[in-house]
Amino acid sequence: MSGFEPRIVAFLCRWCASAGADLAGTNRLAYPPNAIPIRVNCSGRVEPQWVVEALKAGADGVLIGGCHPGDCHYVAGNYKARRRVYLLRKVLAELGIEPERVRLEWVSATEGARFAQVMSDFVAELKRLGPLHGNGGPK
Amino acid sequence: MPETRPRLGVFVCHCGKNIAGTVDVAKVAEIASRFPGVVYATHHEYMCSDPGQALLKRAIKEHRLTGVVVAACSPTMHEETFRRAAEEAGLNPYLLEIANIREQVSWVHSGPAATEKAVRVVRAIAEKVRGNRPLRPAEVGVTRRALVVGGGIAGIQAALDIANAGFEVILVERSPSIGGHMAQLSETFPTLDCSQCILTPKMVEVARHPRIRILAYSEVEEVSGFVGNYRVRIRKKPTYVDPAKCNLCGECAKVCPVRVPNEFDRGLSLRAAIYIPFPQAVPSTYTLDARNCLGLLPLCCGKCAEVCEAKAIDFDMHEEILEEEVGAIVLATGYELYPKEAMAEYGYGTVPDVIDGLEFERLLSASGPTRGEIRRPSDGKIPKEVVFIQCSGSRDPEHHKPYCSKICCMYTAKHALLYRHAVPDGQAYVFYIDIRAGGKDYEEFVNRAMAEERILYIRGKVAKVFREGEKVVVWGVDTLTGRRVEVRADLVVLAQAMVPSPGTEELARKLRVACGGEGFLKEAHPKLRPLEALTAGVFLAGAAQGPKDIPESVAQASGAAAKVVALLSQPKLAHAPEVAEVAEELCSGCGICAPQCPYGAIAVDEVARVNEVLCEGCGTCVAACPSGALTFRNVEDEQVLRMVRAALAEVEGVGV
Ligand code: FES
């Protein structure tokens, strides 16, 4: 599996995870470049269909970054995201896709270091899992 | 999606070396020029500069652009700048989007991979712009009234400035009086002004101000709404004393049989259950503390009411919930000292003659429990040897707080000087790690303390403090000489770390404002927007945002007040138009969406309808709609899916 660089789409809440990613930048905390961030207003805006489409379109993993429980800018969007991701991961498992490929992480606007860590961890995990079947990579 | 063919422009910013030093900006622009719909792509040294903006405006006109991607720093920095520029060039501002290739690319990645990621990010944003529609912000009114939470010096200053600009202010304070910690201080560094003497005129001004309403003994329960239109529920605890009638005779406190530690004196004196925290308290009234009263329900003592000639005491007073509307909120909830009880090395707060800085302030204060004579708590003796320990609980990431509390070097110097004046034959020792005296006249002040006879500054940490007979033994190391030091002191004063006042996080949560890891309120930008929270219409002042001294707190409070005034002076506020919307022909009226909405912005009869002013734009309802009838303006599903594909497609020509 050497040389495999997983592709990741990261849906980041603008109030927390995306701001946390900005802080990682301001503090120059390097992390692997595998994820392309897409900024959304709230993790609650992320539709399961987006995640599925991302996996279909070649992503090896999808990250959803939201605010810590209780801290959602819109009160409870992150709780809804949590439920949706929970169900989605079950469906994915049924389809034979490792549910670990879809991650929901809470990263606050002040947690630049945590954002970098989450990214590094996720990339390492996806490297372990290997390319998602159908991407043309070795499996 | 617009019918006409889009004509996009892509502008890649070098940001000096910040982006161009890592990302091959010319290559990004070159590749971007071949993205679908792109008719113009270029790069420029500083897009946010005047020439950069001029370039943008010119290109919009010359190339008749219908959409723009600026690939630059985070949208939180300059989205507004560029959207304004686009508008000036005749392009609807919502057709411009920022691709963040600095914070999320060039500053964290390197090599060709950084360039490749930049291309993907720009390509995804270009897809978004292709799907964007021109939008117009809805206009909403502004409630021309502000809420200030916290009645310390920062809250007082903010309230006065806002009120003096002509707006009404509600000042909420949790304790019975405004004044905060500043009211407890004896004298202030570096001028040695009497703290009360400079504070109380301001408190009186607040009390008398026709546009300030003080709600003391009150707390914010709940906050809803949005910038310009917040609704606040405030819980006002009963004081059981009518402030209009109370004439401060104090007879009630004399007859009250209860004695409990006096918070204002940091427990160094006792007070009755009915009390006034300090003589100059505002509101100027006694308060009956129901928790410590012998009993109100049923009444089992009632002595205070018997002696109250003014008939001010009303045992039937009830807690009130007040509903108020405000347009802006200032959080000035201040600090508390890190508890001595957390200091294992200094005796866990169990040694009576080991006190914290605020306790020492009370001993120094002419209105304090010892009338300004320095007498130690255990036996009331005048301490002849006093050890001051700086950085107690600060700058100690392993055991306590990692940060510098900023004010301790200064107030310890002040304490040592004031002690020396009060006890001419006394000896002071100051243990310090470093001296940090950045501030006008601060260094000079510390030097004055250091030059004083019988104030010995010892560079080093104190390892242990313990009681031995009548003495408090301090073991430390002088790191300049490498020698062990033992002082057999009579009193030890700990310059405890500053921490956010209790309840800060809870309040922040109610306002959906972030707190940093140490619990201080988080500003929208650490350098450029230090006075505001990320939540629009919420501003920060004083030590709740981070350790600060009085002049800084006052300055920040005035700054926050200026921001509030600017906000409340707008005739109308623009409400972001990027909100949910219903395609009525697709909506089955199932009503799944409505309960998802935290703002009650959706009403469902035949079909769902979104109130675009109430909608804050989280998109939760959109994600829940089973029929695809709910969409999100400029973040439509189709757009996001195209962004996803653009993010993932191969990138040619970067040479990774
Ligand atoms: S706003 Fe961040 S998850 Fe809802």
Coordinates of C-alpha atoms and ligand atoms in Angstrom, one line a residue, chain A residues 13 15-16 41-44 65-67 71-74 77-78, ligand 1:
Chain A
C13 CA -18.6 23.9 10.0
W15 CA -18.1 28.4 13.2
C16 CA -15.8 25.8 14.6
N41 CA -22.7 26.8 7.8
C42 CA -23.2 23.9 10.3
S43 CA -22.5 20.2 10.5
G44 CA -26.3 19.9 10.5
G65 CA -16.2 18.7 11.4
G66 CA -18.7 20.2 13.8
C67 CA -18.9 22.1 17.0
D71 CA -21.7 24.5 21.3
C72 CA -23.4 24.4 17.9
H73 CA -23.9 28.0 16.7
Y74 CA -27.4 26.9 15.7
G77 CA -27.3 21.0 14.3
N78 CA -24.4 19.0 15.5
Ligands
FES1 S1 -22.6 25.4 13.9 FE1 -20.9 24.1 14.1 S2 -21.9 22.3 14.1 FE2 -23.6 23.6 14.1

